[in-house]
Amino acid sequence: MWGKTAVRSMTLYELLGKMQPRARQDTFEFAEFWDVMEKRGFGPMLALPSFIACTPIGAIPGIPSLAGGTILLIALQILLGRRHPWLPQKVMQLNCDADQLRFIVDKVKPYAVRVDRFLVPRCFFMRQPVFRSLIALCCAGCGLVMIPLELIPFMGLIPAFAVFIMAIGMATDDGAVALFGVSLSLFGFILGFERLSVALS
């Protein structure tokens, strides 16, 4: 359960590469990434909206809520036991500026190579239904809380980053990283609700 294997489902570098728009492409639609990655599991599907929400693109009004809603829908499907994720057509047609996303991915890729050295298949307890449900529940909670947190500048970054960490753990079969993401999400909930209560009081 706690051992390592020599093969990973995917590397972080590869995952970021799939998020990178093609050259001379003006806009990048969620559907393009979906078509390529839908058979690779729920991890990559959760990674794209959470990654976008963590970048400067996430500062655009409405993006945190859209990303949070997408994360919530995907996470709920994990809880329902679906084998392949599904999203409404309107969500699939969501797009962002290709040049901006390409620039961000190019900047992050060199760091991904370094991080990949530490991402290894381990702690396979995350594949058990109870732990898989726990991760999905945390992702759903993060997606949900991202919607009201859009009212507070930059606060949505914490739950979005927590989902991205959990997604990396799922995509690379690294249970230790996924567990770290769960811990980060719990911290995000506490801090987020605290800030929301202050803002609404």
mmCIF file of C-alpha atoms in Angstrom:
data_model
loop_
_atom_site.group_PDB
_atom_site.id
_atom_site.type_symbol
_atom_site.label_atom_id
_atom_site.label_comp_id
_atom_site.label_asym_id
_atom_site.label_seq_id
_atom_site.Cartn_x
_atom_site.Cartn_y
_atom_site.Cartn_z
ATOM 1 C CA MET A 1 0.000 0.000 0.000
ATOM 2 C CA TRP A 2 2.779 2.388 0.902
ATOM 3 C CA GLY A 3 5.306 1.173 -1.656
ATOM 4 C CA LYS A 4 6.452 2.679 -4.923
ATOM 5 C CA THR A 5 6.198 1.543 -8.513
ATOM 6 C CA ALA A 6 8.352 2.522 -11.456
ATOM 7 C CA VAL A 7 5.546 3.864 -13.668
ATOM 8 C CA ARG A 8 3.407 6.957 -13.265
ATOM 9 C CA SER A 9 0.117 7.548 -15.042
ATOM 10 C CA MET A 10 1.325 11.020 -16.011
ATOM 11 C CA THR A 11 3.963 13.581 -15.134
ATOM 12 C CA LEU A 12 3.227 17.159 -14.146
ATOM 13 C CA TYR A 13 5.222 18.344 -17.158
ATOM 14 C CA GLU A 14 3.039 16.239 -19.455
ATOM 15 C CA LEU A 15 -0.119 17.494 -17.758
ATOM 16 C CA LEU A 16 0.901 21.128 -18.277
ATOM 17 C CA GLY A 17 1.782 20.350 -21.883
ATOM 18 C CA LYS A 18 -1.778 19.168 -22.489
ATOM 19 C CA MET A 19 -3.042 22.491 -21.112
ATOM 20 C CA GLN A 20 -0.903 24.482 -23.531
ATOM 21 C CA PRO A 21 -2.773 25.888 -26.563
ATOM 22 C CA ARG A 22 -1.415 25.219 -30.022
ATOM 23 C CA ALA A 23 0.658 27.827 -31.825
ATOM 24 C CA ARG A 24 -1.296 30.579 -33.612
ATOM 25 C CA GLN A 25 -4.387 29.721 -31.593
ATOM 26 C CA ASP A 26 -6.281 32.789 -30.330
ATOM 27 C CA THR A 27 -8.592 31.131 -27.799
ATOM 28 C CA PHE A 28 -8.385 27.913 -25.823
ATOM 29 C CA GLU A 29 -11.642 26.068 -25.151
ATOM 30 C CA PHE A 30 -12.113 23.673 -22.267
ATOM 31 C CA ALA A 31 -13.469 21.134 -24.771
ATOM 32 C CA GLU A 32 -10.070 20.864 -26.489
ATOM 33 C CA PHE A 33 -8.371 19.739 -23.297
ATOM 34 C CA TRP A 34 -11.324 17.500 -22.461
ATOM 35 C CA ASP A 35 -11.186 15.643 -25.789
ATOM 36 C CA VAL A 36 -7.526 14.801 -25.259
ATOM 37 C CA MET A 37 -7.652 13.944 -21.549
ATOM 38 C CA GLU A 38 -11.096 12.512 -20.803
ATOM 39 C CA LYS A 39 -9.779 8.942 -20.761
ATOM 40 C CA ARG A 40 -6.962 9.802 -18.352
ATOM 41 C CA GLY A 41 -9.234 10.015 -15.327
ATOM 42 C CA PHE A 42 -10.628 12.731 -13.097
ATOM 43 C CA GLY A 43 -7.276 14.124 -11.944
ATOM 44 C CA PRO A 44 -6.423 15.957 -15.187
ATOM 45 C CA MET A 45 -10.016 17.162 -15.497
ATOM 46 C CA LEU A 46 -9.801 18.810 -12.081
ATOM 47 C CA ALA A 47 -6.356 20.191 -12.823
ATOM 48 C CA LEU A 48 -7.287 22.530 -15.689
ATOM 49 C CA PRO A 49 -9.974 24.711 -14.024
ATOM 50 C CA SER A 50 -8.026 24.840 -10.756
ATOM 51 C CA PHE A 51 -4.798 25.770 -12.572
ATOM 52 C CA ILE A 52 -6.514 28.566 -14.496
ATOM 53 C CA ALA A 53 -8.026 29.905 -11.263
ATOM 54 C CA CYS A 54 -4.515 30.027 -9.737
ATOM 55 C CA THR A 55 -3.091 32.129 -12.595
ATOM 56 C CA PRO A 56 -3.606 35.832 -13.420
ATOM 57 C CA ILE A 57 -6.479 34.682 -15.637
ATOM 58 C CA GLY A 58 -8.261 33.822 -12.401
ATOM 59 C CA ALA A 59 -8.359 37.532 -11.534
ATOM 60 C CA ILE A 60 -10.857 38.159 -14.345
ATOM 61 C CA PRO A 61 -14.330 38.658 -12.840
ATOM 62 C CA GLY A 62 -16.427 35.530 -13.147
ATOM 63 C CA ILE A 63 -13.532 33.131 -13.737
ATOM 64 C CA PRO A 64 -13.237 31.958 -10.088
ATOM 65 C CA SER A 65 -16.958 31.190 -9.984
ATOM 66 C CA LEU A 66 -16.869 29.360 -13.332
ATOM 67 C CA ALA A 67 -13.805 27.378 -12.285
ATOM 68 C CA GLY A 68 -15.349 26.608 -8.903
ATOM 69 C CA GLY A 69 -18.605 25.450 -10.476
ATOM 70 C CA THR A 70 -16.724 23.220 -12.922
ATOM 71 C CA ILE A 71 -14.666 21.695 -10.109
ATOM 72 C CA LEU A 72 -17.853 21.090 -8.111
ATOM 73 C CA LEU A 73 -19.552 19.291 -11.018
ATOM 74 C CA ILE A 74 -16.547 17.050 -11.674
ATOM 75 C CA ALA A 75 -16.056 16.219 -7.984
ATOM 76 C CA LEU A 76 -19.731 15.320 -7.557
ATOM 77 C CA GLN A 77 -19.393 12.818 -10.390
ATOM 78 C CA ILE A 78 -16.506 11.149 -8.553
ATOM 79 C CA LEU A 79 -18.739 10.868 -5.480
ATOM 80 C CA LEU A 80 -21.492 9.355 -7.639
ATOM 81 C CA GLY A 81 -19.078 6.719 -8.903
ATOM 82 C CA ARG A 82 -19.019 7.714 -12.562
ATOM 83 C CA ARG A 83 -16.137 6.254 -14.534
ATOM 84 C CA HIS A 84 -15.822 9.091 -17.012
ATOM 85 C CA PRO A 85 -16.457 12.781 -16.293
ATOM 86 C CA TRP A 86 -19.170 14.718 -18.092
ATOM 87 C CA LEU A 87 -19.874 18.441 -18.270
ATOM 88 C CA PRO A 88 -22.670 20.483 -19.874
ATOM 89 C CA GLN A 89 -22.021 21.851 -23.343
ATOM 90 C CA LYS A 90 -22.008 25.433 -22.048
ATOM 91 C CA VAL A 91 -19.127 24.584 -19.738
ATOM 92 C CA MET A 92 -17.284 22.792 -22.531
ATOM 93 C CA GLN A 93 -17.474 25.966 -24.623
ATOM 94 C CA LEU A 94 -15.800 28.103 -21.962
ATOM 95 C CA ASN A 95 -12.581 29.628 -23.266
ATOM 96 C CA CYS A 96 -9.701 31.849 -22.275
ATOM 97 C CA ASP A 97 -7.020 33.840 -24.053
ATOM 98 C CA ALA A 98 -4.637 31.331 -25.668
ATOM 99 C CA ASP A 99 -1.594 33.627 -25.678
ATOM 100 C CA GLN A 100 -1.915 34.354 -21.968
ATOM 101 C CA LEU A 101 -2.373 30.689 -21.042
ATOM 102 C CA ARG A 102 0.514 29.652 -23.318
ATOM 103 C CA PHE A 103 2.787 32.235 -21.688
ATOM 104 C CA ILE A 104 1.900 31.050 -18.165
ATOM 105 C CA VAL A 105 2.420 27.370 -19.001
ATOM 106 C CA ASP A 106 5.793 28.156 -20.606
ATOM 107 C CA LYS A 107 6.879 29.900 -17.404
ATOM 108 C CA VAL A 108 5.734 27.047 -15.157
ATOM 109 C CA LYS A 109 7.087 24.122 -17.205
ATOM 110 C CA PRO A 110 10.752 24.404 -16.076
ATOM 111 C CA TYR A 111 9.622 24.182 -12.449
ATOM 112 C CA ALA A 112 7.405 21.201 -13.309
ATOM 113 C CA VAL A 113 10.471 19.239 -14.418
ATOM 114 C CA ARG A 114 12.013 19.754 -10.973
ATOM 115 C CA VAL A 115 8.791 18.872 -9.152
ATOM 116 C CA ASP A 116 8.419 15.689 -11.213
ATOM 117 C CA ARG A 117 11.501 14.286 -9.488
ATOM 118 C CA PHE A 118 9.525 14.090 -6.263
ATOM 119 C CA LEU A 119 6.239 12.842 -7.711
ATOM 120 C CA VAL A 120 6.179 9.045 -7.543
ATOM 121 C CA PRO A 121 3.367 6.474 -7.286
ATOM 122 C CA ARG A 122 2.941 5.839 -3.548
ATOM 123 C CA CYS A 123 0.443 5.731 -0.705
ATOM 124 C CA PHE A 124 -2.097 3.777 -2.721
ATOM 125 C CA PHE A 125 -4.697 4.073 0.021
ATOM 126 C CA MET A 126 -6.054 6.964 -2.074
ATOM 127 C CA ARG A 127 -7.376 4.388 -4.547
ATOM 128 C CA GLN A 128 -9.673 2.937 -1.906
ATOM 129 C CA PRO A 129 -13.285 4.144 -2.284
ATOM 130 C CA VAL A 130 -13.381 5.852 1.116
ATOM 131 C CA PHE A 131 -10.248 7.932 0.479
ATOM 132 C CA ARG A 132 -11.229 8.625 -3.129
ATOM 133 C CA SER A 133 -14.546 9.928 -1.793
ATOM 134 C CA LEU A 134 -12.709 12.048 0.771
ATOM 135 C CA ILE A 135 -10.610 13.685 -1.950
ATOM 136 C CA ALA A 136 -13.706 14.242 -4.095
ATOM 137 C CA LEU A 137 -15.580 15.730 -1.136
ATOM 138 C CA CYS A 138 -12.717 18.150 -0.444
ATOM 139 C CA CYS A 139 -12.587 19.144 -4.127
ATOM 140 C CA ALA A 140 -16.359 19.679 -4.162
ATOM 141 C CA GLY A 141 -16.118 21.833 -1.041
ATOM 142 C CA CYS A 142 -13.297 23.867 -2.551
ATOM 143 C CA GLY A 143 -15.238 24.387 -5.774
ATOM 144 C CA LEU A 144 -18.302 25.477 -3.846
ATOM 145 C CA VAL A 145 -16.464 27.914 -1.584
ATOM 146 C CA MET A 146 -14.636 29.475 -4.549
ATOM 147 C CA ILE A 147 -17.919 30.984 -5.738
ATOM 148 C CA PRO A 148 -18.607 33.306 -2.761
ATOM 149 C CA LEU A 149 -14.884 33.853 -2.191
ATOM 150 C CA GLU A 150 -14.736 35.676 -5.517
ATOM 151 C CA LEU A 151 -16.121 38.626 -3.553
ATOM 152 C CA ILE A 152 -12.821 38.788 -1.644
ATOM 153 C CA PRO A 153 -9.798 39.526 -3.875
ATOM 154 C CA PHE A 154 -7.304 36.628 -4.171
ATOM 155 C CA MET A 155 -9.021 34.472 -1.502
ATOM 156 C CA GLY A 156 -10.199 32.014 -4.130
ATOM 157 C CA LEU A 157 -6.566 31.123 -4.807
ATOM 158 C CA ILE A 158 -6.311 28.946 -1.690
ATOM 159 C CA PRO A 159 -9.091 26.449 -2.497
ATOM 160 C CA ALA A 160 -8.114 26.499 -6.185
ATOM 161 C CA PHE A 161 -4.504 25.666 -5.315
ATOM 162 C CA ALA A 162 -5.673 22.905 -2.957
ATOM 163 C CA VAL A 163 -7.685 21.322 -5.791
ATOM 164 C CA PHE A 164 -4.713 21.614 -8.146
ATOM 165 C CA ILE A 165 -2.489 19.791 -5.636
ATOM 166 C CA MET A 166 -5.076 17.041 -5.182
ATOM 167 C CA ALA A 167 -5.475 16.801 -8.956
ATOM 168 C CA ILE A 168 -1.708 16.411 -9.400
ATOM 169 C CA GLY A 169 -1.734 13.625 -6.817
ATOM 170 C CA MET A 170 -4.547 11.850 -8.647
ATOM 171 C CA ALA A 171 -2.987 12.308 -12.102
ATOM 172 C CA THR A 172 0.464 11.087 -11.024
ATOM 173 C CA ASP A 173 -0.767 8.376 -8.615
ATOM 174 C CA ASP A 174 0.989 10.146 -5.748
ATOM 175 C CA GLY A 175 -1.215 9.649 -2.699
ATOM 176 C CA ALA A 176 1.097 11.646 -0.446
ATOM 177 C CA VAL A 177 0.638 14.740 -2.617
ATOM 178 C CA ALA A 178 -3.129 14.188 -2.763
ATOM 179 C CA LEU A 179 -3.215 13.933 1.035
ATOM 180 C CA PHE A 180 -1.284 17.201 1.299
ATOM 181 C CA GLY A 181 -3.903 18.784 -0.943
ATOM 182 C CA VAL A 182 -6.647 17.507 1.373
ATOM 183 C CA SER A 183 -4.900 19.130 4.348
ATOM 184 C CA LEU A 184 -4.528 22.370 2.395
ATOM 185 C CA SER A 185 -8.212 22.322 1.483
ATOM 186 C CA LEU A 186 -9.203 22.053 5.154
ATOM 187 C CA PHE A 187 -7.035 25.081 5.905
ATOM 188 C CA GLY A 188 -8.673 26.887 2.992
ATOM 189 C CA PHE A 189 -12.156 26.136 4.325
ATOM 190 C CA ILE A 190 -11.372 27.545 7.754
ATOM 191 C CA LEU A 191 -9.674 30.669 6.410
ATOM 192 C CA GLY A 192 -12.273 31.180 3.686
ATOM 193 C CA PHE A 193 -15.277 30.970 5.994
ATOM 194 C CA GLU A 194 -13.526 33.235 8.472
ATOM 195 C CA ARG A 195 -12.914 35.910 5.815
ATOM 196 C CA LEU A 196 -16.445 35.537 4.431
ATOM 197 C CA SER A 197 -17.994 35.990 7.856
ATOM 198 C CA VAL A 198 -15.900 39.143 8.382
ATOM 199 C CA ALA A 199 -16.812 40.507 4.947
ATOM 200 C CA LEU A 200 -20.537 39.873 5.430
ATOM 201 C CA SER A 201 -20.705 41.164 8.995
#
